[in-house]
Amino acid sequence: MHIGRSYQLKEFLVWTRRTIYWVLLIGAAPTLLYQGLGLKWLAIPWTVVALLGTATAFIVGFKNTQTYNRTWEARQIWGSILNSSRTWGTMSRDFLRKNPEKTKELVYRHFAWLTALRYQMREPRAWENNSNKSNEEYKKFYAIPERESSLETELAKYIPAEELAYILSTKNRAVQLMSLQSKTLGELFEHQELDSYQFVEMERVVKDFYDHQGKSERIKNFPYPRQFATINGFFIKLFCFLLPFGLLKEFDKLNESVEGLMKGNMVWMVIPFSVLISWVYTSLEVVGESTENPFEGSANDVPISQMSRTIEIDLREMLGETDLPPALQPKNNIIL
């Protein structure tokens, strides 16, 4: 997530430069053929391009609205995880005042659950865009915590070796960690360290964590529908290809109203203007793609690593600990 005032224009141009190269080529080729070789038949009516551009603008706007909704929903889910985690820490401390060791076990296993979940959310999917060349290049400007340390190393900080070995042998580590939380609650209830009300309330929070995880997995594992993404890309490419052909006659007509050096040469202005218009459309497409998958490890992700660290600091303070991990810091105004 970018937490600065805004992206700089330079950053955005570097990020989209490959697109600029090909729209420059698309704009230059028909202009050279029209003006340089006299192939006047290449020009097409502007109305055709305008109608296609209008349709493309609608579908691009629709996609960007839906991809933003996916990211905002992901942020709401992890906001709920943060709130429920604070509740869990408070209950673990206050309901088990006579057994601080079990309190610490429940809280530290929760840290392990957060760790397993965020690692699962950062796993790559075939439809994600983080492997695109432009996005790969941009990774040097920020840090992805889940790429810097292994899951095993991180989990070992919170759970004993036997439990770690079991968790690493399972497919969905986060689910099994939360299952162990429920099992521990059952044992505490059997030993009458929790009364029935406390047991039910803590099991309710466990259920909430399962709900939050399921919602996160839904966003992670169900992409923005491929049919919409595909037709969006087709429309933009078709529009950018036809745009300079539609501008040829329009700029040629301007020769009648200008004098001096530009008279007879106004057609050359098709190149910069077609590049500018095409760049606007293609940039909107790129922005939509970068918002589409909020857990893929891109610069515009929901900052689940930062939120997990915030939860850990809050809950450790509840336990009275003073040796706290540092809050994650942004790199180039980007934090994950």
Coordinates of C-alpha atoms in Angstrom, one line a residue:
M1 CA 0.0 0.0 0.0
H2 CA 1.3 3.4 -0.9
I3 CA 1.1 5.7 2.1
G4 CA 2.6 8.8 0.6
R5 CA 0.8 11.8 -0.7
S6 CA 0.7 10.3 -4.2
Y7 CA 2.7 8.5 -6.8
Q8 CA 5.1 10.8 -8.7
L9 CA 4.6 11.2 -12.4
K10 CA 8.1 9.9 -13.0
E11 CA 7.3 6.7 -11.1
F12 CA 4.1 6.2 -13.1
L13 CA 5.9 6.9 -16.4
V14 CA 8.6 4.4 -15.6
W15 CA 6.0 1.8 -14.5
T16 CA 4.0 2.2 -17.8
R17 CA 6.9 2.9 -20.2
R18 CA 6.6 -0.4 -22.0
T19 CA 3.0 0.5 -22.9
I20 CA 4.1 3.9 -24.0
Y21 CA 6.6 2.3 -26.4
W22 CA 4.0 0.2 -28.2
V23 CA 1.4 3.0 -28.4
L24 CA 4.1 5.2 -29.8
L25 CA 4.8 2.6 -32.5
I26 CA 1.1 2.2 -33.2
G27 CA 0.7 5.9 -33.6
A28 CA 3.7 6.5 -35.7
A29 CA 3.2 3.7 -38.3
P30 CA -0.1 4.9 -39.9
T31 CA 1.0 8.5 -39.7
L32 CA 4.2 7.7 -41.7
L33 CA 2.3 5.7 -44.2
Y34 CA -0.4 8.4 -44.6
Q35 CA 1.9 11.5 -44.8
G36 CA 5.1 10.0 -46.0
L37 CA 3.8 7.5 -48.6
G38 CA 0.6 9.2 -49.4
L39 CA -1.7 6.3 -48.5
K40 CA -4.7 8.5 -47.8
W41 CA -7.1 5.5 -47.8
L42 CA -5.8 4.5 -44.4
A43 CA -7.9 7.1 -42.7
I44 CA -11.1 5.9 -41.2
P45 CA -14.1 7.9 -40.0
W46 CA -13.6 9.4 -36.5
T47 CA -17.2 8.4 -35.5
V48 CA -16.2 4.7 -35.6
V49 CA -13.3 5.3 -33.2
A50 CA -15.4 7.6 -30.9
L51 CA -18.1 5.0 -30.5
L52 CA -15.5 2.3 -29.7
G53 CA -13.8 4.6 -27.3
T54 CA -17.0 5.3 -25.5
A55 CA -17.8 1.6 -25.1
T56 CA -14.2 1.0 -23.9
A57 CA -14.5 3.8 -21.4
F58 CA -17.6 2.2 -19.9
I59 CA -16.1 -1.2 -19.5
V60 CA -12.8 0.2 -18.1
G61 CA -14.8 2.2 -15.6
F62 CA -16.8 -0.8 -14.6
K63 CA -13.7 -3.0 -14.1
N64 CA -11.9 -0.4 -12.0
T65 CA -15.0 0.0 -9.8
Q66 CA -15.2 -3.7 -9.2
T67 CA -11.5 -4.2 -8.6
Y68 CA -11.5 -1.3 -6.1
N69 CA -14.4 -3.0 -4.3
R70 CA -12.3 -6.2 -4.1
T71 CA -9.5 -4.3 -2.4
W72 CA -11.8 -2.4 -0.1
E73 CA -13.5 -5.6 1.0
A74 CA -10.1 -7.2 1.7
R75 CA -9.2 -4.1 3.8
Q76 CA -12.5 -4.5 5.8
I77 CA -11.8 -8.2 6.4
W78 CA -8.4 -7.5 7.8
G79 CA -9.7 -4.6 9.8
S80 CA -12.2 -7.1 11.4
I81 CA -9.3 -9.5 12.0
L82 CA -7.5 -6.8 13.9
N83 CA -10.5 -6.0 16.0
S84 CA -11.3 -9.6 16.8
S85 CA -7.6 -10.2 17.6
R86 CA -7.7 -7.5 20.3
T87 CA -10.9 -9.2 21.7
W88 CA -9.1 -12.5 21.7
G89 CA -6.1 -11.1 23.6
T90 CA -8.3 -9.5 26.2
M91 CA -10.3 -12.6 26.7
S92 CA -7.3 -14.8 26.9
R93 CA -5.8 -12.6 29.6
D94 CA -8.8 -11.9 31.7
F95 CA -10.6 -15.3 31.5
L96 CA -7.4 -17.1 32.4
R97 CA -5.9 -14.9 35.1
K98 CA -4.8 -17.9 37.2
N99 CA -3.1 -19.6 34.3
P100 CA -0.8 -17.1 32.5
E101 CA 1.0 -19.9 30.7
K102 CA -2.2 -20.9 28.8
T103 CA -2.9 -17.2 28.2
K104 CA 0.5 -16.9 26.5
E105 CA 0.0 -20.1 24.6
L106 CA -3.4 -18.9 23.2
V107 CA -2.0 -15.5 22.3
Y108 CA 1.2 -16.8 20.7
R109 CA -0.6 -19.4 18.7
H110 CA -2.8 -16.6 17.4
F111 CA 0.4 -14.9 16.2
A112 CA 1.2 -18.1 14.4
W113 CA -2.3 -18.2 12.8
L114 CA -1.8 -14.6 11.5
T115 CA 1.6 -15.6 10.2
A116 CA 0.3 -18.7 8.4
L117 CA -2.7 -16.8 7.0
R118 CA -0.6 -13.9 5.6
Y119 CA 1.8 -16.4 4.0
Q120 CA -1.1 -18.2 2.4
M121 CA -2.5 -14.9 1.1
R122 CA 0.9 -14.1 -0.5
E123 CA 1.1 -17.4 -2.4
P124 CA 1.1 -16.8 -6.2
R125 CA -1.9 -17.6 -8.4
A126 CA -1.9 -18.0 -12.2
W127 CA -4.2 -15.0 -12.8
E128 CA -2.2 -12.6 -10.7
N129 CA -0.3 -9.8 -12.3
N130 CA 2.7 -9.5 -10.0
S131 CA 4.9 -11.5 -12.3
N132 CA 4.5 -8.9 -15.2
K133 CA 7.8 -7.3 -16.2
S134 CA 6.8 -3.9 -15.1
N135 CA 5.6 -5.1 -11.7
E136 CA 8.7 -7.3 -11.2
E137 CA 10.9 -4.3 -11.9
Y138 CA 8.9 -2.2 -9.4
K139 CA 9.5 -4.7 -6.6
K140 CA 12.9 -3.2 -5.9
F141 CA 11.2 -0.1 -4.5
Y142 CA 9.5 -1.9 -1.6
A143 CA 9.8 -5.0 0.6
I144 CA 7.6 -8.1 0.8
P145 CA 8.1 -9.6 4.3
E146 CA 6.8 -13.0 3.2
R147 CA 9.6 -13.2 0.6
E148 CA 12.3 -12.3 3.1
S149 CA 11.9 -15.1 5.6
S150 CA 10.5 -18.7 5.4
L151 CA 7.2 -19.6 7.0
E152 CA 8.9 -22.2 9.2
T153 CA 11.3 -19.7 10.6
E154 CA 8.5 -17.3 11.4
L155 CA 6.2 -19.9 13.0
A156 CA 9.0 -21.2 15.2
K157 CA 8.9 -17.9 17.1
Y158 CA 5.4 -18.6 18.3
I159 CA 4.7 -22.4 18.7
P160 CA 6.7 -25.3 20.1
A161 CA 8.7 -27.7 17.8
E162 CA 6.2 -30.6 18.0
E163 CA 3.3 -28.3 17.1
L164 CA 5.3 -26.7 14.4
A165 CA 6.1 -30.1 12.8
Y166 CA 2.5 -31.0 12.8
I167 CA 1.3 -27.7 11.3
L168 CA 3.9 -27.8 8.5
S169 CA 2.7 -31.2 7.5
T170 CA -0.8 -29.9 6.9
K171 CA -2.2 -28.3 3.8
N172 CA -4.1 -25.4 5.3
R173 CA -1.9 -24.3 8.2
A174 CA -4.0 -21.4 9.3
V175 CA -7.1 -23.7 9.6
Q176 CA -5.2 -26.3 11.7
L177 CA -3.8 -23.6 14.0
M178 CA -7.2 -22.3 14.7
S179 CA -8.4 -25.9 15.3
L180 CA -5.7 -26.2 17.9
Q181 CA -7.0 -23.1 19.6
S182 CA -10.5 -24.6 19.8
K183 CA -9.0 -27.9 21.1
T184 CA -7.2 -26.0 23.9
L185 CA -10.3 -24.1 24.8
G186 CA -12.1 -27.5 25.1
E187 CA -9.4 -28.8 27.5
L188 CA -9.6 -25.7 29.6
F189 CA -13.4 -26.0 29.9
E190 CA -13.0 -29.7 30.9
H191 CA -10.6 -28.7 33.6
Q192 CA -13.0 -26.0 34.7
E193 CA -10.5 -23.2 34.0
L194 CA -13.2 -21.7 31.8
D195 CA -16.8 -21.5 32.8
S196 CA -19.5 -22.2 30.2
Y197 CA -20.1 -18.6 29.4
Q198 CA -16.4 -17.9 28.8
F199 CA -16.0 -21.0 26.8
V200 CA -18.9 -20.1 24.5
E201 CA -17.6 -16.6 24.0
M202 CA -14.1 -17.6 23.1
E203 CA -15.4 -20.3 20.7
R204 CA -17.5 -17.5 19.1
V205 CA -14.3 -15.5 18.5
V206 CA -12.7 -18.7 17.0
K207 CA -15.7 -18.9 14.6
D208 CA -15.2 -15.2 13.7
F209 CA -11.6 -15.9 12.8
Y210 CA -12.7 -18.8 10.6
D211 CA -15.2 -16.5 8.9
H212 CA -12.5 -13.8 8.3
Q213 CA -10.1 -16.4 6.9
G214 CA -12.8 -17.8 4.6
K215 CA -13.6 -14.3 3.3
S216 CA -9.9 -13.7 2.7
E217 CA -9.5 -17.0 0.9
R218 CA -12.6 -16.2 -1.3
I219 CA -10.9 -13.0 -2.6
K220 CA -7.5 -14.8 -3.0
N221 CA -8.8 -17.8 -4.8
F222 CA -11.6 -16.3 -6.9
P223 CA -10.2 -13.9 -9.5
Y224 CA -11.9 -11.0 -11.1
P225 CA -14.0 -12.9 -13.7
R226 CA -11.7 -13.7 -16.6
Q227 CA -14.3 -13.0 -19.3
F228 CA -14.6 -9.3 -18.1
A229 CA -10.8 -9.0 -17.8
T230 CA -10.3 -10.4 -21.2
I231 CA -12.8 -8.3 -23.1
N232 CA -11.5 -5.2 -21.3
G233 CA -8.0 -5.9 -22.6
F234 CA -9.3 -6.6 -26.1
F235 CA -11.3 -3.4 -26.3
I236 CA -8.4 -1.2 -25.1
K237 CA -6.0 -2.8 -27.6
L238 CA -8.5 -2.4 -30.4
F239 CA -9.2 1.2 -29.5
C240 CA -5.5 2.1 -29.3
F241 CA -4.8 0.4 -32.6
L242 CA -7.7 2.2 -34.5
L243 CA -7.2 5.6 -32.7
P244 CA -4.4 7.0 -35.0
F245 CA -6.3 5.9 -38.1
G246 CA -9.3 7.9 -36.9
L247 CA -7.3 11.0 -36.1
L248 CA -5.5 11.2 -39.5
K249 CA -8.2 13.1 -41.4
E250 CA -9.2 15.2 -38.4
F251 CA -5.6 16.6 -38.1
D252 CA -5.2 16.8 -41.9
K253 CA -8.2 19.2 -41.9
L254 CA -6.4 21.5 -39.5
N255 CA -3.9 22.4 -42.3
E256 CA -6.6 24.7 -43.7
S257 CA -6.5 26.9 -40.6
V258 CA -2.8 27.2 -39.8
E259 CA 0.1 29.0 -41.4
G260 CA 3.8 28.8 -41.3
L261 CA 5.9 25.8 -40.5
M262 CA 3.0 23.6 -39.4
K263 CA 0.9 24.2 -42.6
G264 CA 0.8 20.9 -44.4
N265 CA 2.4 19.0 -41.5
M266 CA -0.5 18.9 -38.9
V267 CA -0.9 15.2 -39.5
W268 CA 2.3 14.6 -37.6
M269 CA 0.5 15.8 -34.5
V270 CA -1.5 12.5 -34.6
I271 CA 1.5 10.8 -33.1
P272 CA 1.8 12.7 -29.7
F273 CA -2.0 13.0 -29.3
S274 CA -2.7 9.4 -30.1
V275 CA 0.0 8.3 -27.7
L276 CA -1.5 10.6 -25.0
I277 CA -5.0 9.3 -25.4
S278 CA -3.9 5.7 -25.6
W279 CA -1.8 6.1 -22.5
V280 CA -4.8 7.3 -20.5
Y281 CA -6.8 4.2 -21.5
T282 CA -4.0 1.8 -21.0
S283 CA -3.0 3.3 -17.7
L284 CA -6.5 2.9 -16.4
E285 CA -6.3 -0.7 -17.4
V286 CA -2.9 -1.1 -15.5
V287 CA -4.3 0.6 -12.4
G288 CA -7.3 -1.8 -12.5
E289 CA -5.0 -4.8 -12.7
S290 CA -2.9 -3.6 -9.8
T291 CA -6.0 -3.3 -7.6
E292 CA -7.6 -6.5 -8.7
N293 CA -5.7 -8.9 -6.4
P294 CA -5.2 -7.3 -3.0
F295 CA -2.9 -10.0 -1.6
E296 CA -0.5 -10.7 -4.4
G297 CA 2.4 -8.8 -3.1
S298 CA 2.1 -5.7 -5.3
A299 CA 2.8 -2.1 -4.3
N300 CA -1.0 -1.6 -3.9
D301 CA -1.7 -4.6 -1.7
V302 CA -3.7 -4.4 1.5
P303 CA -0.9 -4.1 4.2
I304 CA -1.6 -7.4 5.9
S305 CA 2.0 -7.8 7.2
Q306 CA 1.9 -4.4 8.8
M307 CA -1.5 -5.1 10.3
S308 CA -0.3 -8.5 11.7
R309 CA 2.7 -6.7 13.3
T310 CA 0.3 -4.2 14.8
I311 CA -1.8 -6.9 16.3
E312 CA 1.3 -8.6 17.7
I313 CA 2.5 -5.5 19.4
D314 CA -0.9 -4.7 20.9
L315 CA -1.4 -8.3 22.3
R316 CA 2.1 -8.5 23.7
E317 CA 1.5 -5.3 25.5
M318 CA -1.7 -6.8 27.0
L319 CA 0.5 -9.6 28.3
G320 CA 2.8 -7.0 30.0
E321 CA 5.7 -7.6 27.7
T322 CA 8.2 -4.8 27.1
D323 CA 10.5 -6.4 24.5
L324 CA 8.3 -5.7 21.5
P325 CA 9.0 -6.2 17.8
P326 CA 9.4 -2.9 15.9
A327 CA 6.5 -1.7 13.8
L328 CA 7.1 -2.3 10.1
Q329 CA 8.3 0.8 8.3
P330 CA 7.5 1.8 4.7
K331 CA 10.1 1.7 2.0
N332 CA 9.7 4.5 -0.6
N333 CA 6.3 5.2 0.9
I334 CA 5.1 1.6 0.3
I335 CA 4.3 -0.9 3.1
L336 CA 2.9 -4.4 2.9

